[in-house]
Short mmCIF file of C-alpha atoms and ligand atoms in Angstrom, two decimals:
data_model
loop_
_atom_site.label_atom_id
_atom_site.label_comp_id
_atom_site.label_asym_id
_atom_site.label_seq_id
_atom_site.Cartn_x
_atom_site.Cartn_y
_atom_site.Cartn_z
CA GLU U 1 0.00 0.00 0.00
CA ALA U 2 1.28 3.48 -0.90
CA LYS U 3 2.46 5.52 2.05
CA GLN U 4 1.23 9.05 2.47
CA ILE U 5 4.10 11.47 1.90
CA PRO U 6 4.13 14.08 4.65
CA GLN U 7 3.34 17.56 3.37
CA ARG U 8 6.63 19.02 4.48
CA PHE U 9 8.63 16.71 2.23
CA LEU U 10 6.77 17.60 -0.94
CA PHE U 11 9.32 20.19 -1.98
CA TYR U 12 11.90 17.43 -2.29
CA LYS U 13 13.18 16.82 -5.80
CA PRO U 14 15.76 14.10 -6.23
CA TYR U 15 17.91 16.22 -8.55
CA MET U 16 17.91 19.01 -5.98
CA SER U 17 19.43 17.26 -3.05
CA LYS U 18 21.15 14.10 -4.05
CA GLY U 19 24.18 15.44 -2.20
CA ILE U 20 22.23 16.05 0.95
CA ALA U 21 20.42 12.71 0.87
CA ASP U 22 23.72 10.99 0.32
CA ARG U 23 25.23 12.78 3.22
CA ILE U 24 22.40 11.81 5.55
CA LEU U 25 22.81 8.16 4.56
CA LEU U 26 26.56 8.35 5.16
CA GLU U 27 25.98 9.94 8.53
CA GLN U 28 23.72 7.06 9.55
CA ASP U 29 26.33 4.54 8.47
CA LEU U 30 29.06 6.45 10.28
CA HIS U 31 27.27 5.89 13.57
CA ASN U 32 27.61 2.12 13.24
CA ALA U 33 31.04 2.13 11.66
CA LEU U 34 33.00 2.43 14.88
CA GLU U 35 31.13 -0.42 16.55
CA ASN U 36 31.37 -2.55 13.40
CA GLN U 37 35.13 -1.99 13.26
CA GLU U 38 35.06 -0.53 9.78
CA PHE U 39 37.79 2.02 10.51
CA TYR U 40 41.50 1.33 10.34
CA LEU U 41 44.69 3.35 10.27
CA ASP U 42 47.41 3.53 7.66
CA TYR U 43 50.74 5.18 8.41
CA GLN U 44 52.86 7.40 6.18
CA PRO U 45 56.60 7.67 6.88
CA GLN U 46 58.30 11.04 7.30
CA VAL U 47 61.93 11.04 6.20
CA ASN U 48 64.65 13.03 7.94
CA LEU U 49 66.51 14.68 5.03
CA LYS U 50 69.76 15.06 6.99
CA THR U 51 70.04 11.41 8.03
CA GLY U 52 67.85 9.70 5.45
CA THR U 53 66.06 7.80 8.20
CA VAL U 54 62.39 7.56 9.13
CA GLU U 55 61.85 8.95 12.61
CA SER U 56 58.12 9.38 12.48
CA VAL U 57 54.94 8.24 10.77
CA GLU U 58 51.60 9.99 10.41
CA ALA U 59 48.49 7.99 11.27
CA LEU U 60 45.70 8.43 8.69
CA VAL U 61 42.23 7.03 9.27
CA ARG U 62 40.43 4.98 6.64
CA TRP U 63 36.82 3.80 6.37
CA ARG U 64 36.01 0.59 4.58
CA HIS U 65 32.27 0.86 4.04
CA PRO U 66 30.58 -2.56 3.82
CA THR U 67 28.80 -1.76 0.54
CA ARG U 68 30.35 1.40 -0.87
CA GLY U 69 33.94 0.40 -0.33
CA PHE U 70 36.64 2.89 0.53
CA ILE U 71 35.46 6.33 1.61
CA PRO U 72 38.21 8.95 1.95
CA PRO U 73 38.71 10.87 5.22
CA ASP U 74 38.24 14.18 3.40
CA VAL U 75 34.61 13.05 2.95
CA PHE U 76 33.75 11.47 6.29
CA ILE U 77 35.81 13.51 8.79
CA PRO U 78 33.77 16.69 8.14
CA ILE U 79 30.54 14.70 8.59
CA ALA U 80 31.87 13.12 11.78
CA GLU U 81 32.72 16.64 12.98
CA GLU U 82 29.21 17.89 12.37
CA CYS U 83 27.41 15.00 14.00
CA GLY U 84 29.74 14.83 17.01
CA LEU U 85 31.04 11.38 16.18
CA ILE U 86 34.51 12.86 15.89
CA ILE U 87 34.85 12.66 19.67
CA PRO U 88 34.61 8.85 20.02
CA LEU U 89 36.29 8.36 16.63
CA GLY U 90 39.13 10.71 17.54
CA LYS U 91 39.65 8.82 20.77
CA TRP U 92 39.74 5.51 18.92
CA ILE U 93 42.28 6.92 16.44
CA LEU U 94 44.56 8.22 19.17
CA GLU U 95 44.41 5.03 21.20
CA THR U 96 44.96 2.80 18.17
CA ALA U 97 47.96 4.85 17.00
CA CYS U 98 49.59 4.85 20.45
CA MET U 99 49.03 1.10 20.82
CA GLN U 100 50.53 0.56 17.38
CA ALA U 101 53.64 2.55 18.28
CA LYS U 102 54.09 0.27 21.31
CA THR U 103 53.61 -2.83 19.15
CA TRP U 104 56.36 -1.69 16.77
CA GLU U 105 58.58 -1.04 19.76
CA ARG U 106 57.96 -4.57 21.05
CA GLN U 107 58.73 -5.94 17.59
CA GLY U 108 62.16 -4.35 17.88
CA LEU U 109 61.74 -1.65 15.25
CA PRO U 110 63.78 1.51 15.71
CA GLN U 111 61.51 3.71 17.80
CA MET U 112 59.40 6.11 15.76
CA LYS U 113 57.23 9.03 16.70
CA VAL U 114 53.60 8.66 15.72
CA ALA U 115 51.79 11.78 14.50
CA VAL U 116 48.02 11.90 15.02
CA ASN U 117 45.65 14.46 13.48
CA LEU U 118 43.38 16.32 15.86
CA SER U 119 40.24 17.70 14.33
CA LEU U 120 38.69 20.98 15.29
CA GLY U 121 35.89 19.36 17.29
CA GLN U 122 38.46 17.65 19.48
CA LEU U 123 40.11 20.96 20.34
CA PHE U 124 36.81 21.99 21.91
CA GLN U 125 36.43 18.69 23.73
CA GLN U 126 36.31 19.50 27.44
CA ASP U 127 38.41 16.57 28.61
CA LEU U 128 40.87 16.48 25.70
CA VAL U 129 44.01 16.85 27.84
CA GLU U 130 42.85 14.21 30.33
CA MET U 131 41.95 11.88 27.49
CA VAL U 132 45.42 12.18 25.94
CA GLU U 133 47.02 11.68 29.35
CA HIS U 134 44.96 8.55 30.06
CA ILE U 135 45.70 7.07 26.67
CA LEU U 136 49.43 7.61 27.20
CA GLN U 137 49.15 5.89 30.58
CA ARG U 138 47.05 2.99 29.31
CA THR U 139 49.25 2.32 26.30
CA ASN U 140 52.46 3.04 28.18
CA LEU U 141 53.80 5.09 25.26
CA GLU U 142 56.50 7.58 26.16
CA PRO U 143 54.93 11.02 25.55
CA LYS U 144 57.84 12.25 23.44
CA PHE U 145 56.87 9.66 20.82
CA LEU U 146 53.45 11.20 20.28
CA GLN U 147 52.95 14.24 18.05
CA LEU U 148 49.56 15.88 17.68
CA GLU U 149 48.85 17.72 14.42
CA ILE U 150 46.54 20.69 14.66
CA THR U 151 45.38 23.02 11.90
CA GLU U 152 45.29 26.78 12.00
CA SER U 153 41.77 27.89 12.63
CA MET U 154 39.83 31.02 13.16
CA THR U 155 37.24 29.51 15.42
CA MET U 156 39.17 29.30 18.65
CA ASN U 157 40.58 32.47 20.11
CA ILE U 158 44.32 32.75 20.54
CA ASP U 159 44.24 32.80 24.35
CA GLN U 160 42.14 29.65 24.58
CA MET U 161 44.33 27.92 22.06
CA THR U 162 47.57 28.97 23.77
CA GLN U 163 46.26 27.69 27.10
CA LEU U 164 45.17 24.36 25.62
CA LEU U 165 48.46 23.81 23.80
CA HIS U 166 50.44 24.55 26.95
CA GLU U 167 48.43 21.95 28.84
CA LEU U 168 49.07 19.40 26.09
CA LYS U 169 52.79 20.26 25.97
CA ALA U 170 52.97 19.76 29.73
CA LEU U 171 52.23 16.07 29.09
CA GLY U 172 55.55 15.88 27.25
CA ILE U 173 54.14 15.39 23.76
CA GLN U 174 55.04 17.20 20.52
CA ILE U 175 52.78 19.56 18.60
CA ALA U 176 52.80 20.26 14.87
CA VAL U 177 50.85 22.84 12.89
CA ASP U 178 49.38 21.03 9.88
CA ASP U 179 48.59 22.52 6.44
CA PHE U 180 50.66 25.55 7.39
CA GLY U 181 49.95 28.59 5.26
CA THR U 182 46.46 27.61 4.14
CA GLY U 183 44.58 29.02 7.14
CA TYR U 184 43.59 32.58 7.77
CA SER U 185 45.14 33.15 11.14
CA SER U 186 47.81 35.75 11.68
CA LEU U 187 51.43 34.74 12.03
CA SER U 188 51.57 36.23 15.50
CA TYR U 189 50.36 33.02 17.09
CA LEU U 190 53.63 31.36 16.13
CA LYS U 191 55.42 33.22 18.89
CA ASP U 192 52.84 32.35 21.55
CA PHE U 193 51.98 28.76 20.71
CA PRO U 194 54.25 26.11 22.22
CA ILE U 195 54.73 24.23 18.95
CA ASP U 196 57.55 22.03 17.73
CA CYS U 197 56.94 21.67 14.04
CA LEU U 198 55.37 23.26 10.94
CA LYS U 199 54.03 21.15 8.09
CA ILE U 200 54.09 23.00 4.77
CA ASP U 201 50.92 22.25 2.87
CA ARG U 202 51.12 20.30 -0.37
CA THR U 203 49.57 23.13 -2.37
CA PHE U 204 52.74 25.21 -1.85
CA VAL U 205 55.13 22.41 -2.68
CA ARG U 206 53.22 21.11 -5.69
CA ASN U 207 54.67 23.66 -8.10
CA VAL U 208 58.25 23.94 -6.94
CA PRO U 209 60.68 24.22 -8.58
CA ASN U 210 58.69 25.65 -11.51
CA ASN U 211 56.71 28.45 -9.96
CA PRO U 212 58.88 31.31 -8.58
CA ASN U 213 56.13 32.52 -6.24
CA ASP U 214 55.69 29.11 -4.65
CA GLU U 215 59.46 28.73 -4.44
CA ALA U 216 59.67 32.05 -2.60
CA LEU U 217 56.91 31.05 -0.18
CA VAL U 218 58.38 27.64 0.60
CA SER U 219 61.86 29.12 1.16
CA MET U 220 60.38 31.79 3.36
CA ILE U 221 58.46 29.30 5.50
CA ILE U 222 61.56 27.13 5.95
CA SER U 223 63.68 30.10 6.94
CA MET U 224 61.03 31.44 9.29
CA ALA U 225 60.73 28.02 10.94
CA LYS U 226 64.51 27.94 11.45
CA HIS U 227 64.49 31.35 13.10
CA LEU U 228 61.69 30.23 15.41
CA ARG U 229 63.59 26.98 16.11
CA LEU U 230 60.78 24.86 14.71
CA LYS U 231 61.20 21.70 12.68
CA VAL U 232 59.71 21.83 9.23
CA VAL U 233 58.07 19.02 7.24
CA ALA U 234 57.17 19.38 3.55
CA GLU U 235 54.07 17.41 2.63
CA GLY U 236 53.05 15.78 -0.63
CA ILE U 237 56.48 15.34 -2.23
CA GLU U 238 56.07 13.37 -5.45
CA GLU U 239 58.98 14.46 -7.64
CA VAL U 240 62.76 14.26 -7.32
CA GLU U 241 62.98 17.92 -8.38
CA GLN U 242 60.85 18.92 -5.40
CA LEU U 243 63.11 16.89 -3.14
CA SER U 244 66.27 18.59 -4.44
CA PHE U 245 64.75 22.01 -3.94
CA LEU U 246 63.83 21.15 -0.35
CA ILE U 247 67.20 19.63 0.50
CA GLU U 248 68.91 22.75 -0.82
CA GLY U 249 66.49 24.94 1.10
CA GLY U 250 67.32 23.19 4.37
CA CYS U 251 63.95 21.51 4.98
CA ASP U 252 64.14 18.98 7.84
CA TYR U 253 61.66 16.28 6.83
CA ILE U 254 59.61 15.22 3.83
CA GLN U 255 56.45 13.19 3.59
CA GLY U 256 55.06 12.12 0.23
CA TYR U 257 54.44 9.48 -2.40
CA LEU U 258 58.00 9.88 -3.68
CA PHE U 259 59.17 8.00 -0.62
CA SER U 260 56.02 6.14 0.43
CA LYS U 261 52.25 6.27 0.33
CA PRO U 262 50.42 5.66 3.60
CA ILE U 263 50.82 1.92 4.30
CA SER U 264 49.50 -0.66 6.74
CA PRO U 265 51.11 -1.28 10.16
CA GLN U 266 52.31 -4.67 8.86
CA GLN U 267 54.02 -3.03 5.89
CA ILE U 268 55.70 -0.58 8.27
CA SER U 269 56.97 -3.52 10.38
CA GLU U 270 58.27 -5.39 7.34
CA THR U 271 59.93 -2.36 5.77
CA PHE U 272 61.68 -1.17 8.90
CA SER U 273 62.70 -4.45 10.48
CA GLU U 274 64.26 -5.17 7.09
CA LEU U 275 66.22 -1.91 7.14
CA HIS U 276 67.27 -2.70 10.70
CA ARG U 277 68.84 -6.03 9.76
CA HIS U 278 70.96 -4.61 6.94
P1 C2E E 301 46.41 15.76 6.03
O1 C2E E 301 46.44 15.64 7.50
O2 C2E E 301 47.01 16.98 5.43
O3 C2E E 301 47.10 14.43 5.49
C1 C2E E 301 47.92 14.37 4.36
C2 C2E E 301 47.15 13.84 3.17
O4 C2E E 301 47.96 13.94 2.00
C3 C2E E 301 46.79 12.35 3.29
O5 C2E E 301 45.55 12.16 2.61
C4 C2E E 301 47.92 11.69 2.52
O6 C2E E 301 47.59 10.40 2.03
C5 C2E E 301 48.07 12.68 1.39
N1 C2E E 301 49.39 12.61 0.78
C6 C2E E 301 50.58 12.32 1.35
N2 C2E E 301 51.58 12.38 0.47
C7 C2E E 301 51.03 12.71 -0.72
C8 C2E E 301 51.57 12.92 -2.05
O7 C2E E 301 52.75 12.83 -2.29
N3 C2E E 301 50.67 13.26 -3.01
C9 C2E E 301 49.34 13.40 -2.77
N4 C2E E 301 48.54 13.71 -3.78
N5 C2E E 301 48.81 13.21 -1.53
C10 C2E E 301 49.65 12.87 -0.53
P2 C2E E 301 44.35 11.35 3.29
O8 C2E E 301 44.88 10.20 4.08
O9 C2E E 301 43.33 11.10 2.24
O10 C2E E 301 43.78 12.39 4.35
C11 C2E E 301 43.18 13.57 3.94
C12 C2E E 301 42.86 14.46 5.10
O11 C2E E 301 41.87 13.85 5.95
C13 C2E E 301 44.04 14.70 6.02
O12 C2E E 301 44.90 15.69 5.49
C14 C2E E 301 43.34 15.14 7.28
O13 C2E E 301 42.92 16.46 7.18
C15 C2E E 301 42.13 14.22 7.28
N6 C2E E 301 42.46 13.02 8.07
C16 C2E E 301 43.05 11.87 7.70
N7 C2E E 301 43.19 11.03 8.75
C17 C2E E 301 42.71 11.70 9.83
C18 C2E E 301 42.60 11.37 11.22
O14 C2E E 301 43.01 10.29 11.70
N8 C2E E 301 42.01 12.31 12.03
C19 C2E E 301 41.58 13.50 11.54
N9 C2E E 301 41.03 14.37 12.39
N10 C2E E 301 41.69 13.84 10.25
C20 C2E E 301 42.26 12.96 9.40
CA1 CA E 302 48.05 15.82 8.98
CA1 CA E 303 48.58 18.36 5.99
CA1 CA E 304 44.64 18.64 4.91
#
């Protein structure tokens, strides 16, 4: 029997809101995904350009949807942010990454820092600092081996942010500013925030060494980081020419497909226990 369509839905035209309908469906699925263990983490190595060794890896969350297959984090993280799921998901990500770092340690791999992305919603989470502290205790990971990546944002005021970052730093962890240069915030926060590292966004590095403006910006960011005694990571390195430019410019670390895509924890174990033996 045909169901009566409620009056308020009569404006709905499929062509109008396919995007919205899709999003609502995804949001429903997201709620079960954590419980159904559909998330997992891959890890992308960051190479120290002075020593040629990998001292850290960035944890990147993945969602294997039971029917739609792989859904990229650029799609589901913003939805998770809006529906509040980012809080339990963010906790799961942090705990899983810290546990993984301990597992690698037990396997005898050279100890690596693990970098974990914090989303905006987590910065507003009341018990964020306690949560990080508890996870470090539970997993028994030495705090200096955890780096949290935050993005510049306009939504939190500088005082609040400075306070929060100091509390996090007091735990003994490292803090990196992700996607540096793409936000709208003023540079003045760099002198107040207790940060250890800047990550130059891929959009700046993409066109070096061909675009003089991008070259100038990248060189400037590296030199500024040096003066502020911050480490600098260049993201999204795909070409040898980019690498040469960055080595010459004195960049500390690179992360990109040229060296490695994000890979599974098992692949990290195999790759680095191999290197260790040789
Ligand atoms: P992001 O934090 O800037 O992460 C770097 C992204 O660049 C990753 O995409 C990585 O796979 C990609 N990438 C690395 N090297 C290259 C390269 O050489 N070429 C190209 N084309 N891409 C490269 P991914 O994993 O799809 O993540 C996209 C974004 O989703 C992340 O950007 C981050 O904003 C968010 N995200 C991913 N994992 C997490 C997470 O665990 N928590 C939170 N809050 N956000 C996450
Ligand atoms: Ca990141
Ligand atoms: Ca980034
Ligand atoms: Ca990004």
